[in-house]
Short mmCIF file of C-alpha atoms in Angstrom, two decimals:
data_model
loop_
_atom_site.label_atom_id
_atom_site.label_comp_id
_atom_site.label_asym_id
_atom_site.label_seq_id
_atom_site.Cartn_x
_atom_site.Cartn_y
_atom_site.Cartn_z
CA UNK X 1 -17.19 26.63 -0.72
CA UNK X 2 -13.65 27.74 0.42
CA UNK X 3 -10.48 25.80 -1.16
CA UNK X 4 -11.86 24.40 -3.87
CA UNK X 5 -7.95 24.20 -6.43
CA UNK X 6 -6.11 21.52 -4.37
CA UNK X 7 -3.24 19.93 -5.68
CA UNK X 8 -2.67 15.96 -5.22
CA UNK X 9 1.02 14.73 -5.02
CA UNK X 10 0.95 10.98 -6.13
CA UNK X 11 -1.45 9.00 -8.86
CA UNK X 12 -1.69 6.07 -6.79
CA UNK X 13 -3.98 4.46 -4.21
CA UNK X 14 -4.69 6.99 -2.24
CA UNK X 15 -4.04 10.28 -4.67
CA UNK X 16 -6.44 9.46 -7.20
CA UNK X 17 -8.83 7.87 -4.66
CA UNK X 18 -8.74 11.27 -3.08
CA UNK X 19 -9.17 13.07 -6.50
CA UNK X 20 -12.53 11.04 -6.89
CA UNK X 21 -14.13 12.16 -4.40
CA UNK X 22 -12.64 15.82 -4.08
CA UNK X 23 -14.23 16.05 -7.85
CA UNK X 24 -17.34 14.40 -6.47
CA UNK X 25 -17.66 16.82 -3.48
CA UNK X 26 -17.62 19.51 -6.02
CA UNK X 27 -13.70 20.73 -5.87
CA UNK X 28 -11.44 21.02 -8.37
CA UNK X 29 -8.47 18.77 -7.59
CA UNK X 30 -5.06 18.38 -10.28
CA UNK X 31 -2.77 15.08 -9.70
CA UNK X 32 0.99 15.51 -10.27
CA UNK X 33 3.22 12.37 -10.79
CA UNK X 34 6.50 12.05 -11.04
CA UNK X 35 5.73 9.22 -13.43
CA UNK X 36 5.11 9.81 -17.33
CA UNK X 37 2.12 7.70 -16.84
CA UNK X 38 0.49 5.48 -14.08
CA UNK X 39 3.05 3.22 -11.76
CA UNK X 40 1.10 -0.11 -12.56
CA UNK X 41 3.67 -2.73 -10.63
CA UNK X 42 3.51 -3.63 -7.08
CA UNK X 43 2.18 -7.25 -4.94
CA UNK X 44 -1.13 -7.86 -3.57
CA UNK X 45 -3.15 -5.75 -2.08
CA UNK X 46 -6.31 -5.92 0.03
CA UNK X 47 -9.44 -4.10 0.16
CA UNK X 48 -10.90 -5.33 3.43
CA UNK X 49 -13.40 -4.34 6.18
CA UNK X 50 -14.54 -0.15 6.08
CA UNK X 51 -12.52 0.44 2.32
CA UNK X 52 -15.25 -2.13 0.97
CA UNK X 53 -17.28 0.20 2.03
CA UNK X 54 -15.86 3.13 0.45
CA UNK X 55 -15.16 0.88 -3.04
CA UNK X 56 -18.69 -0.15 -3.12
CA UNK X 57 -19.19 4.07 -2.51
CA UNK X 58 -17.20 4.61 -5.59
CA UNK X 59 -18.69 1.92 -7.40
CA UNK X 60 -15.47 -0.52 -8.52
CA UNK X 61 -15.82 -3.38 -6.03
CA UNK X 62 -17.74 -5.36 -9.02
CA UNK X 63 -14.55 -4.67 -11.05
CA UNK X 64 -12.23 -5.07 -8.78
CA UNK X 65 -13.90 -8.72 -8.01
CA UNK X 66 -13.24 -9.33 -11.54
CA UNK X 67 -9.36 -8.69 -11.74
CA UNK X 68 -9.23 -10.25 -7.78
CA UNK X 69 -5.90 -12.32 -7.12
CA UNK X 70 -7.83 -15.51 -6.04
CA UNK X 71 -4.58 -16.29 -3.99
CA UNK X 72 -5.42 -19.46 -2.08
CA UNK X 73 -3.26 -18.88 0.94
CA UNK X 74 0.43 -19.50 1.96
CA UNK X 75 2.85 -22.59 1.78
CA UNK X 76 6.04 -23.06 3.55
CA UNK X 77 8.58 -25.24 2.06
CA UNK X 78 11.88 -26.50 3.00
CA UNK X 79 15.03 -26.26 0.98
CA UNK X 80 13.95 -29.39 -1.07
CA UNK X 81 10.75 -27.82 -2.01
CA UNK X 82 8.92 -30.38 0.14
CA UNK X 83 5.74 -28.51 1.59
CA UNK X 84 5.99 -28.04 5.72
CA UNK X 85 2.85 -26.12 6.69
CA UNK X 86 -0.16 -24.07 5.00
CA UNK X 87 -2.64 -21.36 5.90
CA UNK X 88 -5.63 -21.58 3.84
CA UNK X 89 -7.08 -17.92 3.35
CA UNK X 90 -9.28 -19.23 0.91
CA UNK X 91 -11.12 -21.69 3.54
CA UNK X 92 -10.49 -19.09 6.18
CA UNK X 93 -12.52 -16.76 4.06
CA UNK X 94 -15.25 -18.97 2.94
CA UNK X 95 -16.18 -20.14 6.20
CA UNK X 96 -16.59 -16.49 7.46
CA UNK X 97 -18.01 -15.23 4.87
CA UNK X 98 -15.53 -12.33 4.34
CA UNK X 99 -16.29 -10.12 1.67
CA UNK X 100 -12.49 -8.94 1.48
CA UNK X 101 -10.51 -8.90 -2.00
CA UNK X 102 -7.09 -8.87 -3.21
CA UNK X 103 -6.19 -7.00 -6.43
CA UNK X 104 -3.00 -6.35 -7.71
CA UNK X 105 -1.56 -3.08 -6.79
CA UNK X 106 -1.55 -2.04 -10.83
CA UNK X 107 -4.93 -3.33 -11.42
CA UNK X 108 -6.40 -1.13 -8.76
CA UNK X 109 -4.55 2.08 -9.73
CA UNK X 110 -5.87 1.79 -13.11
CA UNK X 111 -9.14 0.77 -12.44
CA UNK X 112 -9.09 4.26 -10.06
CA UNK X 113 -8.00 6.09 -13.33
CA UNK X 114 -10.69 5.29 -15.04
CA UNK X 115 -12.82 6.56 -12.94
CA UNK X 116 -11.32 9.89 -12.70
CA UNK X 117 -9.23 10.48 -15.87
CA UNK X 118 -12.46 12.71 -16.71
CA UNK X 119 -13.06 14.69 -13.86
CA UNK X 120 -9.53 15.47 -12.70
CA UNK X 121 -6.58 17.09 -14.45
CA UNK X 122 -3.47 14.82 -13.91
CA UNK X 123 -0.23 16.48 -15.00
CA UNK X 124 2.17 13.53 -16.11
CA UNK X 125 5.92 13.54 -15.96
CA UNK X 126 6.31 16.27 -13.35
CA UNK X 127 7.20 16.71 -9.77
CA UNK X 128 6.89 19.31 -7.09
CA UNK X 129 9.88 21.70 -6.58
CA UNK X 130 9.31 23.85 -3.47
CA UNK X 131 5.85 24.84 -1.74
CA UNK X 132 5.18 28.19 -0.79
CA UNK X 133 2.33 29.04 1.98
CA UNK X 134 1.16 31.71 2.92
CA UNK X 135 -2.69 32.66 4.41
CA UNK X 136 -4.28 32.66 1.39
CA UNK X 137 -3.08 29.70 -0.64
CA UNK X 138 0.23 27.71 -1.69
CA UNK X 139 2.43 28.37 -4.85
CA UNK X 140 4.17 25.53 -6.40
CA UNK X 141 6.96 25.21 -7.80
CA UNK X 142 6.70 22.46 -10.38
CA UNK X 143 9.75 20.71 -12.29
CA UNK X 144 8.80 21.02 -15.66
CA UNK X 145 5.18 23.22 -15.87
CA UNK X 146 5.53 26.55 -14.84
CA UNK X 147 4.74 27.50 -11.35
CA UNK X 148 1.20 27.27 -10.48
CA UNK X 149 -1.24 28.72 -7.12
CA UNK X 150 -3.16 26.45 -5.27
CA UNK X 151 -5.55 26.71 -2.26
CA UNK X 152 -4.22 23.31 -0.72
CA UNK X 153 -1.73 20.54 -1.36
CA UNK X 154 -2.03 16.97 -0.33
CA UNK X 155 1.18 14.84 -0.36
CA UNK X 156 0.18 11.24 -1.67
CA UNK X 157 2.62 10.25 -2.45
CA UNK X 158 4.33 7.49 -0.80
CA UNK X 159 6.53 6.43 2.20
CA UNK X 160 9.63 8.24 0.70
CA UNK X 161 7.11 11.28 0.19
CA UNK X 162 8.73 14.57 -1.47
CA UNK X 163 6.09 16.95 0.01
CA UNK X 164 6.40 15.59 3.60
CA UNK X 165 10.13 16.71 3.32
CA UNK X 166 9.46 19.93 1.53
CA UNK X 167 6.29 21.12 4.22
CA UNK X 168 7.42 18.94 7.46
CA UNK X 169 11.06 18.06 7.27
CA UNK X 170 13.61 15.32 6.72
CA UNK X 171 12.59 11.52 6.20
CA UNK X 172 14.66 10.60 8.81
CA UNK X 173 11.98 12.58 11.62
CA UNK X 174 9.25 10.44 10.37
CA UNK X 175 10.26 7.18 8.99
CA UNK X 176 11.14 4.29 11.58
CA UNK X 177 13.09 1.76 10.33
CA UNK X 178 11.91 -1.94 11.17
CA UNK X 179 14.42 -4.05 11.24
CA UNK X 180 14.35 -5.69 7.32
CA UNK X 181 14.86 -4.83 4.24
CA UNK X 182 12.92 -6.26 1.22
CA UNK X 183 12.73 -6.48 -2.91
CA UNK X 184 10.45 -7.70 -5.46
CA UNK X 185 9.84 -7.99 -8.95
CA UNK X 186 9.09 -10.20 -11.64
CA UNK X 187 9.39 -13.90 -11.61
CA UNK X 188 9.13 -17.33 -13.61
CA UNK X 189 5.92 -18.42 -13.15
CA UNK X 190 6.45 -21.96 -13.29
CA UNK X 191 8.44 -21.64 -9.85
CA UNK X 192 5.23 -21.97 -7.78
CA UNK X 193 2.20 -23.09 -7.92
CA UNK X 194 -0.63 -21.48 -9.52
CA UNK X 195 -3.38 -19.56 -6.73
CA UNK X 196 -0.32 -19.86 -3.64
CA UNK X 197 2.06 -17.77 -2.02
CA UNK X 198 5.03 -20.21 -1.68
CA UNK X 199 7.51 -19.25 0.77
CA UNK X 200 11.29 -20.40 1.66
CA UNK X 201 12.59 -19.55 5.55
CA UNK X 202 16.28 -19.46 6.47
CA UNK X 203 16.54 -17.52 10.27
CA UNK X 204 16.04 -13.80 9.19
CA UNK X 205 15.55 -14.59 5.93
CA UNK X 206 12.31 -14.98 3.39
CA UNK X 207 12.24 -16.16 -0.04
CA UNK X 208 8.62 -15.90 -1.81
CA UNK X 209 6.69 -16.37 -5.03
CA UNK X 210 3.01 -15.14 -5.44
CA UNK X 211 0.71 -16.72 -8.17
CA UNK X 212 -2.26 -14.94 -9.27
CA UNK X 213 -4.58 -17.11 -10.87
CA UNK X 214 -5.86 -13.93 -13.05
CA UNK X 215 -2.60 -12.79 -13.88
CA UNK X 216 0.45 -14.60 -15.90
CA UNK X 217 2.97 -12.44 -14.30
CA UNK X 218 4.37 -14.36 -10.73
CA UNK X 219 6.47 -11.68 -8.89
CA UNK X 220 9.28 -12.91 -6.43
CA UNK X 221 9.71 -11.90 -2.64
CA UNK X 222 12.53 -11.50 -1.13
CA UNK X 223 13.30 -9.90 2.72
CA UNK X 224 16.45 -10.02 5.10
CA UNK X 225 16.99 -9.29 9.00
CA UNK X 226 19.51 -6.94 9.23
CA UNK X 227 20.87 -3.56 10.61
CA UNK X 228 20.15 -0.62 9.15
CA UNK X 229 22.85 0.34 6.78
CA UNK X 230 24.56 2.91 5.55
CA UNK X 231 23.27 2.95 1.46
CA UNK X 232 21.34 5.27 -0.49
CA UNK X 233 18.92 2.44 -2.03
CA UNK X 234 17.81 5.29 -4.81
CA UNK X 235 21.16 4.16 -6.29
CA UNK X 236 19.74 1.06 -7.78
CA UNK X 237 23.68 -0.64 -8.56
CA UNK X 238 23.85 -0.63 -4.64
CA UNK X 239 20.86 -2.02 -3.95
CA UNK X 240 21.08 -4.89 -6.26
CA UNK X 241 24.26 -5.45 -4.94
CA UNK X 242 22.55 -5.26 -1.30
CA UNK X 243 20.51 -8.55 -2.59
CA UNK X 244 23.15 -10.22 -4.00
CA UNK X 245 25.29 -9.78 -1.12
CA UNK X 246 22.50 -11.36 1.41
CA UNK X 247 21.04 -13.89 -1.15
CA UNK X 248 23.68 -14.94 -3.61
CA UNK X 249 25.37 -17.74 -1.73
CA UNK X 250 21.76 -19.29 -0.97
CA UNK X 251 21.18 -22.73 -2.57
CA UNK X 252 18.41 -24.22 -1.35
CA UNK X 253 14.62 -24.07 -3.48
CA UNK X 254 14.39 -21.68 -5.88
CA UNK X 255 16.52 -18.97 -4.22
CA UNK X 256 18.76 -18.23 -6.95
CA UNK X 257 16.08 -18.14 -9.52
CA UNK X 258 13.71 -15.77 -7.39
CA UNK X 259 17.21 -13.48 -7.14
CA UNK X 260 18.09 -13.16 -10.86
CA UNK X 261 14.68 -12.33 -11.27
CA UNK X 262 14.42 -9.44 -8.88
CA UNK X 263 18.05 -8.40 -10.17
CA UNK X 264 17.32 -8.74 -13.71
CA UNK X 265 13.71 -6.98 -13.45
CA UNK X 266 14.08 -2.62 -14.12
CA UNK X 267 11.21 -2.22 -12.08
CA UNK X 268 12.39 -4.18 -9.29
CA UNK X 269 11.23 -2.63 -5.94
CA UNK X 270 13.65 -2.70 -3.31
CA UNK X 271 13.76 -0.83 -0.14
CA UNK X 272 13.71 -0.58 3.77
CA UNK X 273 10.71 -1.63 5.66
CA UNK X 274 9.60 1.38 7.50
CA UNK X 275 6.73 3.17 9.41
CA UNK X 276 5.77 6.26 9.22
CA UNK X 277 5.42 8.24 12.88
CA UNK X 278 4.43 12.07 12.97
CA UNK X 279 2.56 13.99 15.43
CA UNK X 280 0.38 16.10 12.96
CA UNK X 281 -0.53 15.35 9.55
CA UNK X 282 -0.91 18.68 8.10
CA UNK X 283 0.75 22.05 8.29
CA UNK X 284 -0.85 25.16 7.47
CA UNK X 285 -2.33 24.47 3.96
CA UNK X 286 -0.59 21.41 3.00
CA UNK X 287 -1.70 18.02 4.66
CA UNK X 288 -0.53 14.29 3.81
CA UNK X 289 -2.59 10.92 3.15
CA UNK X 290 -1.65 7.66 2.93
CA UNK X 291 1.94 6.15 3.35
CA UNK X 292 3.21 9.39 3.01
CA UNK X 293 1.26 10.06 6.14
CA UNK X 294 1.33 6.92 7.55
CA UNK X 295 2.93 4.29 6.21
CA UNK X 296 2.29 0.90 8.38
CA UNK X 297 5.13 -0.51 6.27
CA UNK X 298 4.36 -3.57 3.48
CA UNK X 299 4.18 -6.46 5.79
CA UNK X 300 1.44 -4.79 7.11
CA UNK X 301 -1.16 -5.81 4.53
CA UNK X 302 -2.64 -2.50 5.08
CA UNK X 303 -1.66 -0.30 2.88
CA UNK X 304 -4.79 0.19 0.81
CA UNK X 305 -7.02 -0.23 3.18
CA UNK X 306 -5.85 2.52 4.98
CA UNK X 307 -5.19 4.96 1.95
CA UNK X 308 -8.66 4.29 0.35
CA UNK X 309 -10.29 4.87 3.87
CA UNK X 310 -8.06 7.89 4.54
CA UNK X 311 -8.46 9.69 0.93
CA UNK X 312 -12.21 9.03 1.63
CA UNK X 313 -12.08 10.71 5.11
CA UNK X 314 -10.03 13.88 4.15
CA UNK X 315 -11.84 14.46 0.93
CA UNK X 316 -15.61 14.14 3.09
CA UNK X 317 -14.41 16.12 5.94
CA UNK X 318 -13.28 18.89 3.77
CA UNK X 319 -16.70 18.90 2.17
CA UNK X 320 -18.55 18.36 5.61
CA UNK X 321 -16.45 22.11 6.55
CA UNK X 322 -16.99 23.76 3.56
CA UNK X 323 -13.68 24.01 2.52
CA UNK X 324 -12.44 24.82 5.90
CA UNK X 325 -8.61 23.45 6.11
CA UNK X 326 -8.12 23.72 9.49
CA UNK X 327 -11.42 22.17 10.46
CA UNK X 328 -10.95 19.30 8.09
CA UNK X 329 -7.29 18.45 8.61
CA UNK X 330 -8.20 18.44 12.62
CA UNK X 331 -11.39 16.19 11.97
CA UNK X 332 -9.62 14.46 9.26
CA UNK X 333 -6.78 13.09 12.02
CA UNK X 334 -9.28 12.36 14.82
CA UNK X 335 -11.22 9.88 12.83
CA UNK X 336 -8.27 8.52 10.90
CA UNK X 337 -5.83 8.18 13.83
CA UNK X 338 -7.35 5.20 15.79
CA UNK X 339 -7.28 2.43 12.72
CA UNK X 340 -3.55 3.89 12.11
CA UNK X 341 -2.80 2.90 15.82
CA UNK X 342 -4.26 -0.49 15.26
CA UNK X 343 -2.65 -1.50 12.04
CA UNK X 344 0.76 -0.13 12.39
CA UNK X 345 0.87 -3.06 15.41
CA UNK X 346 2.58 -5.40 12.95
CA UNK X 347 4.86 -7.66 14.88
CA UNK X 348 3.32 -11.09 14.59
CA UNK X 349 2.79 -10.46 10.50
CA UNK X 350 6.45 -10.02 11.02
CA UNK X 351 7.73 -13.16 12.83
CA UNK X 352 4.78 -15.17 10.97
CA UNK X 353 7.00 -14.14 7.41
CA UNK X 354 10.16 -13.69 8.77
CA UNK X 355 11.29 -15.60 11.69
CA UNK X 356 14.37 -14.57 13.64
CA UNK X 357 15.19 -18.47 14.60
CA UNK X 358 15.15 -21.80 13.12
CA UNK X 359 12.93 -22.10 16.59
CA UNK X 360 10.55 -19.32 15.78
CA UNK X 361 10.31 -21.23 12.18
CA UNK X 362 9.06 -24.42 13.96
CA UNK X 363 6.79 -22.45 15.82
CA UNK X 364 5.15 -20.92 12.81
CA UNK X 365 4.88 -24.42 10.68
CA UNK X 366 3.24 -25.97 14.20
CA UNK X 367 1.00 -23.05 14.40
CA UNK X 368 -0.34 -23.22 11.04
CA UNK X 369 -1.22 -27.00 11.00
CA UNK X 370 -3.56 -25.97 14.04
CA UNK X 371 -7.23 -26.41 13.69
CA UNK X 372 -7.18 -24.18 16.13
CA UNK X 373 -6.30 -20.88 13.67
CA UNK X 374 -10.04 -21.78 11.99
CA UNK X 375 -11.82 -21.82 15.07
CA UNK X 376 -10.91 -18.65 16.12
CA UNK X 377 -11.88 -15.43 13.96
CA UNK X 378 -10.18 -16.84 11.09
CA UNK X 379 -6.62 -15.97 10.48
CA UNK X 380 -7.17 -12.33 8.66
CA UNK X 381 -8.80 -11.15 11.63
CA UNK X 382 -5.98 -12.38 14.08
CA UNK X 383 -3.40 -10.66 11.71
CA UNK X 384 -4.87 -7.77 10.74
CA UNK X 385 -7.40 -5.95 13.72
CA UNK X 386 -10.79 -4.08 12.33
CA UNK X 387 -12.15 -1.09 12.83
CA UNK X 388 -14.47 -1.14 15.34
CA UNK X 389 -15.83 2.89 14.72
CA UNK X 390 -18.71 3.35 11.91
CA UNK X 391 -17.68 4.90 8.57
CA UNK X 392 -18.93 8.37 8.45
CA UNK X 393 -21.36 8.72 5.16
CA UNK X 394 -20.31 12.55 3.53
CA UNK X 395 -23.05 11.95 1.32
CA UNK X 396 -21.22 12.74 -1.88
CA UNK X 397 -23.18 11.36 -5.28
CA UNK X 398 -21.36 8.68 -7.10
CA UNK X 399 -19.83 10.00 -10.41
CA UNK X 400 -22.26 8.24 -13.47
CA UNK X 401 -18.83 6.51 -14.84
CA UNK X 402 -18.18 5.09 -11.42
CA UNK X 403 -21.84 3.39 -11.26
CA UNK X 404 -21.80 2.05 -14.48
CA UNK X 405 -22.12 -1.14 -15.08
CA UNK X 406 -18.54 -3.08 -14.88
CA UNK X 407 -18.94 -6.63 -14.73
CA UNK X 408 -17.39 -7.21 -18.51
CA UNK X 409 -14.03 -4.66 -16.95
CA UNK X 410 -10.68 -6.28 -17.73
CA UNK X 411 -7.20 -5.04 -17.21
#
């Protein structure tokens, strides 16, 4: 088999779900991150419709069940904390039978690194320098190990991705700026209550708690309309001062609580939201997966969904060619490329969080109270379209400490 040293970029969702099942194909992938060890913060996410599929592959939906949100739904509440309108996810869910899940971002990245901190080199603490191609393979430049050759490189690493700029050029040729900007971080868990998403509109503005009934740690929202300005939000002084600027003269709910929070929390997350556009995923020997690639942006509710079901399509496709790059970036895009189309569509998530008007916000809170949103296809499938082509089986073995049993697995 051709290619078989490939170099992953990124130790999260989709980088070490793509190490799993490189190593279970047979190659011999290495993980670089940044980090000095596994990025564990981060909201919600889901693992819905074909990536159930490829978790129950890998053999971690049981123990990602276990760590599961078990997030009821969403309130809206007005500046006096009264309660306006609800979407039950919970009922939605039951009454559909979805199988769907929502983990914690951390939980899922380390439940992934259990599964492949035995089968996969991971180099810690680094970052990739420059990438050299050339027909036979791709020398990296590393910032702290010494320089290394590899057969391929996969960038997996995220929406502000360091090998996309290296291999394919500037973020701003590939990164599509939507309109809002957004931050979260820790919170005071007595703010909301426990198994809701409690949120506070003002027109173009959002102010959020989540409470995970499995997890102590609330984490605050919070997301602004605005034009895209002219800040470098690496510099973490300016973006703080970005929030405080939009949110610090807010008094209503728990607005000023949910701000000194995000402010007062180093791992605070704040940022643009932003798609990710390009025309080919993959140049030469070097290919991207996930946000990196495609980034739907966070109000999507996509984002692991699509990198589990992408790292699972590049890794099998590679396998199904033998190794062949070009074959398996090419085969890797035409399967991949539909869902992308589908779930970077992500306008009514959009106006159903953020409303521009305080007549868009009465819209929502009518909508909501509907029994109409139940008697449709439930409310997940309204915001968030399925795939409607089968997920190719690449007929890879699962590892033995993937199938274990895992029903006793706690974070």
């Amino acid at each position: 088999m051709k290619n078989q040293q490939i170099l992953i970029s990124g130790a999260g969702i989709a980088g070490q779900t793509l190490a799993y099942w490189l190593a279970a194909h047979g190659f011999r992938p290495t993980v670089v991150e940044r980090a000095p060890g596994l990025r564990t913060g981060g909201q919600g996410v889901d693992i819905r419709d074909q990536a159930i599929v490829v978790a129950e592959r890998m053999g971690i939906m049981d123990r990602a069940r276990v760590v599961a949100a078990d997030v009821a739904g969403m309130r809206f509440v007005r500046a006096d904390g009264g309660e306006i309108a609800r979407i039950d996810m919970d009922g939605i869910k039951n009454r559909y039978d979805s199988a769907e899940v929502e983990i914690m971002r951390g939980d899922l990245v380390r439940i992934l690194h259990e599964i492949t901190m035995d089968t996969v080199e991971y180099l810690f603490d680094d970052s990739i320098q420059a990438l050299d191609q050339d027909d036979d393979g791709v020398t990296v430049t590393f910032a702290n190990s010494p320089s290394r050759r590899f057969d391929l490189v996969i960038g997996a690493d995220g929406l502000h991705s360091s090998v996309r700029r290296l291999a394919f050029g500037p973020e701003s040729d590939f990164v599509r700026y939507m309109g809002h900007y957004f931050a979260f971080g820790n919170a005071d868990a007595t703010l909301g209550p426990d198994r809701w998403v409690t949120v506070h509109n003002t027109p173009g503005r959002m102010s959020g708690i989540y409470r995970s009934a499995n997890h102590p740690q609330a984490k605050a929202y919070l997301v602004f309309r605005s034009r895209q300005r002219d800040i470098d939000l690496r510099d973490q002084q300016a973006a703080r001062a970005l929030l405080s600027e939009e949110f610090g003269t807010e008094k209503a709910w728990h607005v000023q609580e949910l701000l000194s929070s995000v402010l007062a929390d180093p791992d605070a997350y704040i940022d643009a939201l932003g798609q990710v556009r390009m025309d080919s995923w993959s140049t030469g020997r070097i290919a991207l997966v996930g946000d990196a690639a495609y980034c739907a942006s966070p109000v999507s509710g996509a984002g692991a969904e699509l990198a589990l079901i992408g790292a699972y399509r590049l890794a099998g496709e590679l396998a199904t060619a033998a190794g062949d790059h070009r074959v398996a970036f090419d085969r890797y895009e035409q399967t991949h490329r539909p869902l992308i189309a589908r779930k970077q569509q992500v306008g009514p998530n959009l106006r159903l969080i953020v409303p521009r008007s305080r007549l868009g916000m009465a819209v929502r809170n009518t909508i909501t109270r509907l029994p109409l949103l139940e008697s449709m296809a439930g409310m997940e499938r309204i915001m968030s379209p399925k795939a409607t082509e089968p997920l190719a089986d690449y007929g890879a073995p699962q590892m033995s400490c993937a199938s274990e049993s895992s029903s006793e697995w706690t974070p």
